[in-house]
PDB file of C-alpha atoms in Angstrom:
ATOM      1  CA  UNK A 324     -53.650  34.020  -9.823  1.00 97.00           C
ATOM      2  CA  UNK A 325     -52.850  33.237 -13.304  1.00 98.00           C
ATOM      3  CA  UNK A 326     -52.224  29.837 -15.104  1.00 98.00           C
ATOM      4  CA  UNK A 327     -50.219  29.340 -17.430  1.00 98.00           C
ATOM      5  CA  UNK A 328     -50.404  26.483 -19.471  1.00 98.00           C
ATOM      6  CA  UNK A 329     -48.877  24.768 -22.581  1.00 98.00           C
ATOM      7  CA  UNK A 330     -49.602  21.667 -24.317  1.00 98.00           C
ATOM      8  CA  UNK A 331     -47.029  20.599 -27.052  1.00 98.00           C
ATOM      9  CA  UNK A 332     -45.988  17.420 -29.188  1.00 98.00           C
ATOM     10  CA  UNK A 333     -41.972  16.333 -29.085  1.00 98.00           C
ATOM     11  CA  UNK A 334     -40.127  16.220 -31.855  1.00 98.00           C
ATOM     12  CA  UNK A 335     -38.577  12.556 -30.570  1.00 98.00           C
ATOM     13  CA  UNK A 336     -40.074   9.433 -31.011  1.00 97.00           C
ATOM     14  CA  UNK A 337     -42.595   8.463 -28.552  1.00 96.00           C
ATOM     15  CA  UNK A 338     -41.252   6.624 -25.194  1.00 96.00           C
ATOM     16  CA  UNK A 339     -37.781   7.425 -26.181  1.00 98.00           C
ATOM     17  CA  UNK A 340     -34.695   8.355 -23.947  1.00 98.00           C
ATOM     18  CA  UNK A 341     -35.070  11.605 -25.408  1.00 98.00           C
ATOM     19  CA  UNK A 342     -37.770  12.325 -24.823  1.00 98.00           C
ATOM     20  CA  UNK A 343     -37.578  11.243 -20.954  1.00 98.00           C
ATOM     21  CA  UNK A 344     -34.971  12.994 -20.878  1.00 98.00           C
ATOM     22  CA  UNK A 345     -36.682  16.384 -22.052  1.00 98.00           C
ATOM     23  CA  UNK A 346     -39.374  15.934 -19.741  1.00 98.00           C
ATOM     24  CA  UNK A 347     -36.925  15.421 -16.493  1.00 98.00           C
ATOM     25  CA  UNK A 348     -34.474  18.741 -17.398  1.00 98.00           C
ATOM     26  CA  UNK A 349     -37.400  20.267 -17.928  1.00 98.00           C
ATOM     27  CA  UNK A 350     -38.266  19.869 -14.209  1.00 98.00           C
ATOM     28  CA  UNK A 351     -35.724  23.299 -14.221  1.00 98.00           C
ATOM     29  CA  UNK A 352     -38.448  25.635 -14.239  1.00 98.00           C
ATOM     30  CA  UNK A 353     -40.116  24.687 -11.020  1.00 98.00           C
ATOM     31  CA  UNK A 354     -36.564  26.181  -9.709  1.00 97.00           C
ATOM     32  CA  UNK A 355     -37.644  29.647 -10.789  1.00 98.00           C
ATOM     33  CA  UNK A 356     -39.040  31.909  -8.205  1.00 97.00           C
ATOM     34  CA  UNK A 357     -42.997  33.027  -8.337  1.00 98.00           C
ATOM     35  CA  UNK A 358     -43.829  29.296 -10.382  1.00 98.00           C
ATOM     36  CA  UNK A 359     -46.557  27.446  -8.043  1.00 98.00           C
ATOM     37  CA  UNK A 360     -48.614  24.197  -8.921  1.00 98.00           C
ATOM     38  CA  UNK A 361     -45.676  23.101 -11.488  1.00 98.00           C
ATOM     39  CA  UNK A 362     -47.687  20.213 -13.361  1.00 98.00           C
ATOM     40  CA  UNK A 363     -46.219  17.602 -15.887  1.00 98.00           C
ATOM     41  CA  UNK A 364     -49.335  16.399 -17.895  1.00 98.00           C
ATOM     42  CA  UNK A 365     -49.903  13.432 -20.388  1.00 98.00           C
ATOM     43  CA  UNK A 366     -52.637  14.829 -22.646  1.00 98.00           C
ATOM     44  CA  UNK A 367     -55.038  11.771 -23.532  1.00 98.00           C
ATOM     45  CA  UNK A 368     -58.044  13.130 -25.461  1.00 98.00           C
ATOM     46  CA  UNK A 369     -58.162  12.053 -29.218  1.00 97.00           C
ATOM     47  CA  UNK A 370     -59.682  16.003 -30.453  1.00 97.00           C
ATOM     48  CA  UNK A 371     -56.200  17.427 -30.838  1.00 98.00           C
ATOM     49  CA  UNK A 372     -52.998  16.287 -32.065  1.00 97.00           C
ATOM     50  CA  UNK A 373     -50.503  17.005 -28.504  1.00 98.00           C
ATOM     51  CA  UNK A 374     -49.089  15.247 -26.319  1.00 98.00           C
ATOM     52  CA  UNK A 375     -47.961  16.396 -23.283  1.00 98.00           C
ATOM     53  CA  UNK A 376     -48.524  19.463 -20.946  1.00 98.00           C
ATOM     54  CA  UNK A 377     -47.345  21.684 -18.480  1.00 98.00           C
ATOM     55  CA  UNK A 378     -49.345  24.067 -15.889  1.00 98.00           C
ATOM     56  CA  UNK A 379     -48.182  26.341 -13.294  1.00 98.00           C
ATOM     57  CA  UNK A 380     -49.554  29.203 -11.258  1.00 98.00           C
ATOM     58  CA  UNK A 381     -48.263  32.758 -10.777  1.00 98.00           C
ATOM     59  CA  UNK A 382     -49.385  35.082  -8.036  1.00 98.00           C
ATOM     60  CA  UNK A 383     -49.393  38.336 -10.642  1.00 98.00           C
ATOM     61  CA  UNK A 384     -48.458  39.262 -13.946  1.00 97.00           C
ATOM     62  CA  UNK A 385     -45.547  40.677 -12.534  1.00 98.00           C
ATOM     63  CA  UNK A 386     -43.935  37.367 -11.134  1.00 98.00           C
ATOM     64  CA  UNK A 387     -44.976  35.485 -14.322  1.00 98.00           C
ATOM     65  CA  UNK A 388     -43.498  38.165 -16.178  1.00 98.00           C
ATOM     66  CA  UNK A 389     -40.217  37.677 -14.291  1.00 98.00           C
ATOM     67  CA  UNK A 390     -40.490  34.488 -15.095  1.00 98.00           C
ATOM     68  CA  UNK A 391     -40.466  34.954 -18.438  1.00 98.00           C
ATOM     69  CA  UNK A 392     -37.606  37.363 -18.462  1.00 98.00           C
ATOM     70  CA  UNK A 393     -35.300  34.300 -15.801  1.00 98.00           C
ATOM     71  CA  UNK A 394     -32.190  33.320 -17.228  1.00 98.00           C
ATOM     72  CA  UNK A 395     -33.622  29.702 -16.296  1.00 98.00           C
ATOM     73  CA  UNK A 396     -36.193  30.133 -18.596  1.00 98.00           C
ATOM     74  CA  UNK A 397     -34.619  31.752 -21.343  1.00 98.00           C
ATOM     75  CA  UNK A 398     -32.070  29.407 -21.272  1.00 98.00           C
ATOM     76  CA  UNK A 399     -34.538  26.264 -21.050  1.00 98.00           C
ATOM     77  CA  UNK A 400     -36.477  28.281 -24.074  1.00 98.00           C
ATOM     78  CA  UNK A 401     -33.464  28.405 -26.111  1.00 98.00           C
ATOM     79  CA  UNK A 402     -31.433  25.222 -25.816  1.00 98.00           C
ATOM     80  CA  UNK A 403     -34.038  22.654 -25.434  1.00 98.00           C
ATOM     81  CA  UNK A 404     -37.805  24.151 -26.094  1.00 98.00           C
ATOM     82  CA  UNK A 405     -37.073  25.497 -29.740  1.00 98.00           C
ATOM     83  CA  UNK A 406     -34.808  22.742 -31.088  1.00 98.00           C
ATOM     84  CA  UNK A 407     -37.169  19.736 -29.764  1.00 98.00           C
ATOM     85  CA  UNK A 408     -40.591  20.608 -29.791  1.00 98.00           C
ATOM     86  CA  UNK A 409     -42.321  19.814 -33.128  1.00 98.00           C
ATOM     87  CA  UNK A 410     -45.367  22.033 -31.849  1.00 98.00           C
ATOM     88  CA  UNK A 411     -47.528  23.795 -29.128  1.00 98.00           C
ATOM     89  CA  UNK A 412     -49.798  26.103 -27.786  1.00 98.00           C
ATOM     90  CA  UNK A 413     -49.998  28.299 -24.611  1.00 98.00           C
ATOM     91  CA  UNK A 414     -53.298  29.112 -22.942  1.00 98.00           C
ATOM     92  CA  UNK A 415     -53.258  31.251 -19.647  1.00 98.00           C
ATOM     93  CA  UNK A 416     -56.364  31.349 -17.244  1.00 98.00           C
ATOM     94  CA  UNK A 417     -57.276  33.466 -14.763  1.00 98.00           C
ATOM     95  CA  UNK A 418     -60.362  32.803 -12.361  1.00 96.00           C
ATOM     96  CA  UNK A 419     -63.397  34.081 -14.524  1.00 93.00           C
TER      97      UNK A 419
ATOM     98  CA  UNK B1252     -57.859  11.458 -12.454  1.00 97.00           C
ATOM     99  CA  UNK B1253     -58.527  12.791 -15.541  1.00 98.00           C
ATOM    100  CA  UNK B1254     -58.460  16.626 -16.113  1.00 98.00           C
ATOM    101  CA  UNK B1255     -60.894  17.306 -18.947  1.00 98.00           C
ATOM    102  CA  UNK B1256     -60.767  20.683 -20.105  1.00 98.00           C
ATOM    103  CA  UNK B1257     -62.397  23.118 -23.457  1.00 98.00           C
ATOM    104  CA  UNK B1258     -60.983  25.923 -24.226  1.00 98.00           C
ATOM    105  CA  UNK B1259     -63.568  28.317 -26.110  1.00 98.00           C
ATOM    106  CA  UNK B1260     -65.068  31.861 -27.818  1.00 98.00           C
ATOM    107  CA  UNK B1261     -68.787  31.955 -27.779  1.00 98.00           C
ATOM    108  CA  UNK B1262     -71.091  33.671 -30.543  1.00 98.00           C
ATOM    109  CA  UNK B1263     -71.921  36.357 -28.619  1.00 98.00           C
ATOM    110  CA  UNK B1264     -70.571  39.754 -28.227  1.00 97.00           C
ATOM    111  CA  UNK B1265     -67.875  40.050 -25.234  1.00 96.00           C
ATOM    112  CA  UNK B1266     -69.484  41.162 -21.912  1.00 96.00           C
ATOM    113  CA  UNK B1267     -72.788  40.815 -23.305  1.00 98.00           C
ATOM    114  CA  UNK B1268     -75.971  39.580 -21.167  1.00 98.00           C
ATOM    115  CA  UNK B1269     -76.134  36.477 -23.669  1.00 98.00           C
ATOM    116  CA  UNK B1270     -72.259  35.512 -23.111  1.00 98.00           C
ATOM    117  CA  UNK B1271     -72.540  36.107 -19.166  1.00 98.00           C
ATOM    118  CA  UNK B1272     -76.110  33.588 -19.416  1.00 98.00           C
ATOM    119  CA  UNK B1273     -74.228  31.109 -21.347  1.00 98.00           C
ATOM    120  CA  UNK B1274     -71.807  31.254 -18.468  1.00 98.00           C
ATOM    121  CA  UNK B1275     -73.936  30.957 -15.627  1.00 98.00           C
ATOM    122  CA  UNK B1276     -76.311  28.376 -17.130  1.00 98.00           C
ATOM    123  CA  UNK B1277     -73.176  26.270 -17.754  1.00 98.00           C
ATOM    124  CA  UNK B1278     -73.291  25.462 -14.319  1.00 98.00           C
ATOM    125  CA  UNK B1279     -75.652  22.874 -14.832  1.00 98.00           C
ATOM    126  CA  UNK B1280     -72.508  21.013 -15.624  1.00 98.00           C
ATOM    127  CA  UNK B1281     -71.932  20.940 -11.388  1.00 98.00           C
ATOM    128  CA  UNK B1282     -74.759  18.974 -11.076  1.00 97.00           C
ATOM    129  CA  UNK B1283     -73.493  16.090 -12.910  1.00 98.00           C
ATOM    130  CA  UNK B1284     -72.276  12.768 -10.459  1.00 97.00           C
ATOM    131  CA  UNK B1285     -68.633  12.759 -10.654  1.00 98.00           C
ATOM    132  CA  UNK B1286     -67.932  16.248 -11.738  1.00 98.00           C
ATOM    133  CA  UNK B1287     -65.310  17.686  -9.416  1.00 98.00           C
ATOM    134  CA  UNK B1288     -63.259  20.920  -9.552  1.00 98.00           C
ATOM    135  CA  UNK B1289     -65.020  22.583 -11.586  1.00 98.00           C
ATOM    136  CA  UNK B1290     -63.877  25.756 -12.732  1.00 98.00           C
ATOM    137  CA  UNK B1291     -64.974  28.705 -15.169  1.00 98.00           C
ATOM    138  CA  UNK B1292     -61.955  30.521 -16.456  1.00 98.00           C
ATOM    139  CA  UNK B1293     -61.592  33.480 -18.652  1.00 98.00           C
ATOM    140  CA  UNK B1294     -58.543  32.692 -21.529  1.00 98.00           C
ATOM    141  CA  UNK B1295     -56.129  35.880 -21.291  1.00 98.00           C
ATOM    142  CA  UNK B1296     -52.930  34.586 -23.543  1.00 98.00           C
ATOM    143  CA  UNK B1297     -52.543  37.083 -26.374  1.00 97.00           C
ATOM    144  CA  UNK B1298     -50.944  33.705 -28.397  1.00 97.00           C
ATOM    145  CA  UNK B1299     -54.282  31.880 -28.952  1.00 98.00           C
ATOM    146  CA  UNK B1300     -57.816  32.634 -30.170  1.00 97.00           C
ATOM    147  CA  UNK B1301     -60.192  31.814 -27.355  1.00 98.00           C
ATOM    148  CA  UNK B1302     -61.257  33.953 -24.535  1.00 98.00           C
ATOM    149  CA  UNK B1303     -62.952  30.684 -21.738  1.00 98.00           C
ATOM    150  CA  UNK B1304     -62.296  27.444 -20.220  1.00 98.00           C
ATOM    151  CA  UNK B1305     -63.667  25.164 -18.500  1.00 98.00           C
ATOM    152  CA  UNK B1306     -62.033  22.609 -16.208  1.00 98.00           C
ATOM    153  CA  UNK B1307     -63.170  19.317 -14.087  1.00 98.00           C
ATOM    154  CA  UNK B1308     -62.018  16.424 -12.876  1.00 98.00           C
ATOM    155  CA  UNK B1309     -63.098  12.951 -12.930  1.00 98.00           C
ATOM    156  CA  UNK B1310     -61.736  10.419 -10.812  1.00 98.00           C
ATOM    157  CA  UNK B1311     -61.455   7.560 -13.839  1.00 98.00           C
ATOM    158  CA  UNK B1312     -62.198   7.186 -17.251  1.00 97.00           C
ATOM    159  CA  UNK B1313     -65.486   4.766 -16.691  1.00 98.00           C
ATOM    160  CA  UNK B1314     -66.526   8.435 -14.296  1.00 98.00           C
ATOM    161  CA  UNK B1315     -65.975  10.915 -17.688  1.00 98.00           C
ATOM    162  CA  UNK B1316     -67.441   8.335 -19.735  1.00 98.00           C
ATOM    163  CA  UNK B1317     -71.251   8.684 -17.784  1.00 98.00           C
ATOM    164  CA  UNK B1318     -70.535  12.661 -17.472  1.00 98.00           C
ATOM    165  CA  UNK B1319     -70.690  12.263 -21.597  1.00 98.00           C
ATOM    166  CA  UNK B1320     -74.230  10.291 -21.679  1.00 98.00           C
ATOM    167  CA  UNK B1321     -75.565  12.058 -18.641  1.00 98.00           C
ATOM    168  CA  UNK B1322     -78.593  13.336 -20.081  1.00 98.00           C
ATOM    169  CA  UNK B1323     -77.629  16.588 -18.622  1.00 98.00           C
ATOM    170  CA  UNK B1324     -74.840  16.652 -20.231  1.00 98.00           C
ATOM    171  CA  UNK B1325     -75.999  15.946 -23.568  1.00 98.00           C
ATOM    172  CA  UNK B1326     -79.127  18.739 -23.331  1.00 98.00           C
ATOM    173  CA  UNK B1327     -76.646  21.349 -22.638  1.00 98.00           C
ATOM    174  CA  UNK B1328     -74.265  20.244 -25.368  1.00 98.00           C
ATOM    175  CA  UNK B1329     -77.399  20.134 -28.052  1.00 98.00           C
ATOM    176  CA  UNK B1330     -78.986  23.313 -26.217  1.00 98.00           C
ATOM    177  CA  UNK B1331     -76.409  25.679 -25.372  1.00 98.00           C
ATOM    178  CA  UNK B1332     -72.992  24.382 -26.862  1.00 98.00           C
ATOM    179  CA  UNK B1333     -73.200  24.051 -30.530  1.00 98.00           C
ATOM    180  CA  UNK B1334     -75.646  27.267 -31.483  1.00 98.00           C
ATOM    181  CA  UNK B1335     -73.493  29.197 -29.094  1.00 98.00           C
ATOM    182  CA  UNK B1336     -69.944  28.405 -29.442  1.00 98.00           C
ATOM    183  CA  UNK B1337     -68.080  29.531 -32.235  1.00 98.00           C
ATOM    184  CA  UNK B1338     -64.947  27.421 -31.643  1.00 98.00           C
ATOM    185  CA  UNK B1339     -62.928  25.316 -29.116  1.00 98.00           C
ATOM    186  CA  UNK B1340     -60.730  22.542 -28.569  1.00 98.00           C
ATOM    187  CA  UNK B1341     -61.294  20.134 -25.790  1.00 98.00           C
ATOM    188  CA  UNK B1342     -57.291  19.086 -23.996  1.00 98.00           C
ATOM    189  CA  UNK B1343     -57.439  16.273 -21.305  1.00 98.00           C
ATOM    190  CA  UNK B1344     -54.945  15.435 -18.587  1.00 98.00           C
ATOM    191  CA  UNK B1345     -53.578  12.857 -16.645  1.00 98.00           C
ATOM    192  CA  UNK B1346     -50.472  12.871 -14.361  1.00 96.00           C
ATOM    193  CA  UNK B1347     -47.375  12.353 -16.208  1.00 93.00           C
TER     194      UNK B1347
END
């Protein structure tokens, strides 16, 4: 199993239709095969400067690899991830 | 609930006897009333700096607040935690 996590800060003003509307389309990527656990977080602790985060589970490198590579993805990646999110940071787990 | 999780790189050398104590006598954390889910992780994204986490659940915020003053808490924070981590940055969750 490996989680993969990111938590991130929206370029749109907080409580905004925007940035609903980010959060719903972004619902998208539970569509792609292999993605298990799909979370949408609010991140509340006052030690870092984000927002919100997202957590899912992959069975293998290999299917969270292919998720990577999904047209889904890339697409989601491309037209909404780069142009509004003002900053972020992926952290992937694995049972230690 | 409230997912608190740290994200971290200890002091010592990786796969050393002092990192793999640290890890094991962070387990005390368990103990604590209200700790639940509690999971070591090892940190395996190439796009970040740290190389653990930690994860638990609380079931409010009055729950987290005692898990801070617990006394065991606090002795393994003075302790263990600040001579032997070298960085980290603590990301908390609730449902979205």
């Amino acid at each position: 199993m490996i989680r993969h996590t990111v938590v991130f800060a929206l370029k749109h003003a907080k409580d905004s239709a925007e940035e609903a509307k980010f959060l719903e389309d972004a619902k998208v990527l539970i569509e792609i095969p292999g993605v298990e656990k799909f979370e949408q977080l609010r991140q509340v602790s006052a030690k870092n400067d984000y927002d919100f985060g997202f957590s899912m589970e992959f069975a293998d490198q290999a299917t969270y690899d292919a998720y990577n590579a999904h047209p889904k993805h890339v697409a989601f990646v491309e037209g909404r991830w780069i142009p509004e999110v003002d900053r972020f940071m992926e952290i992937d787990y694995v049972a230690l």
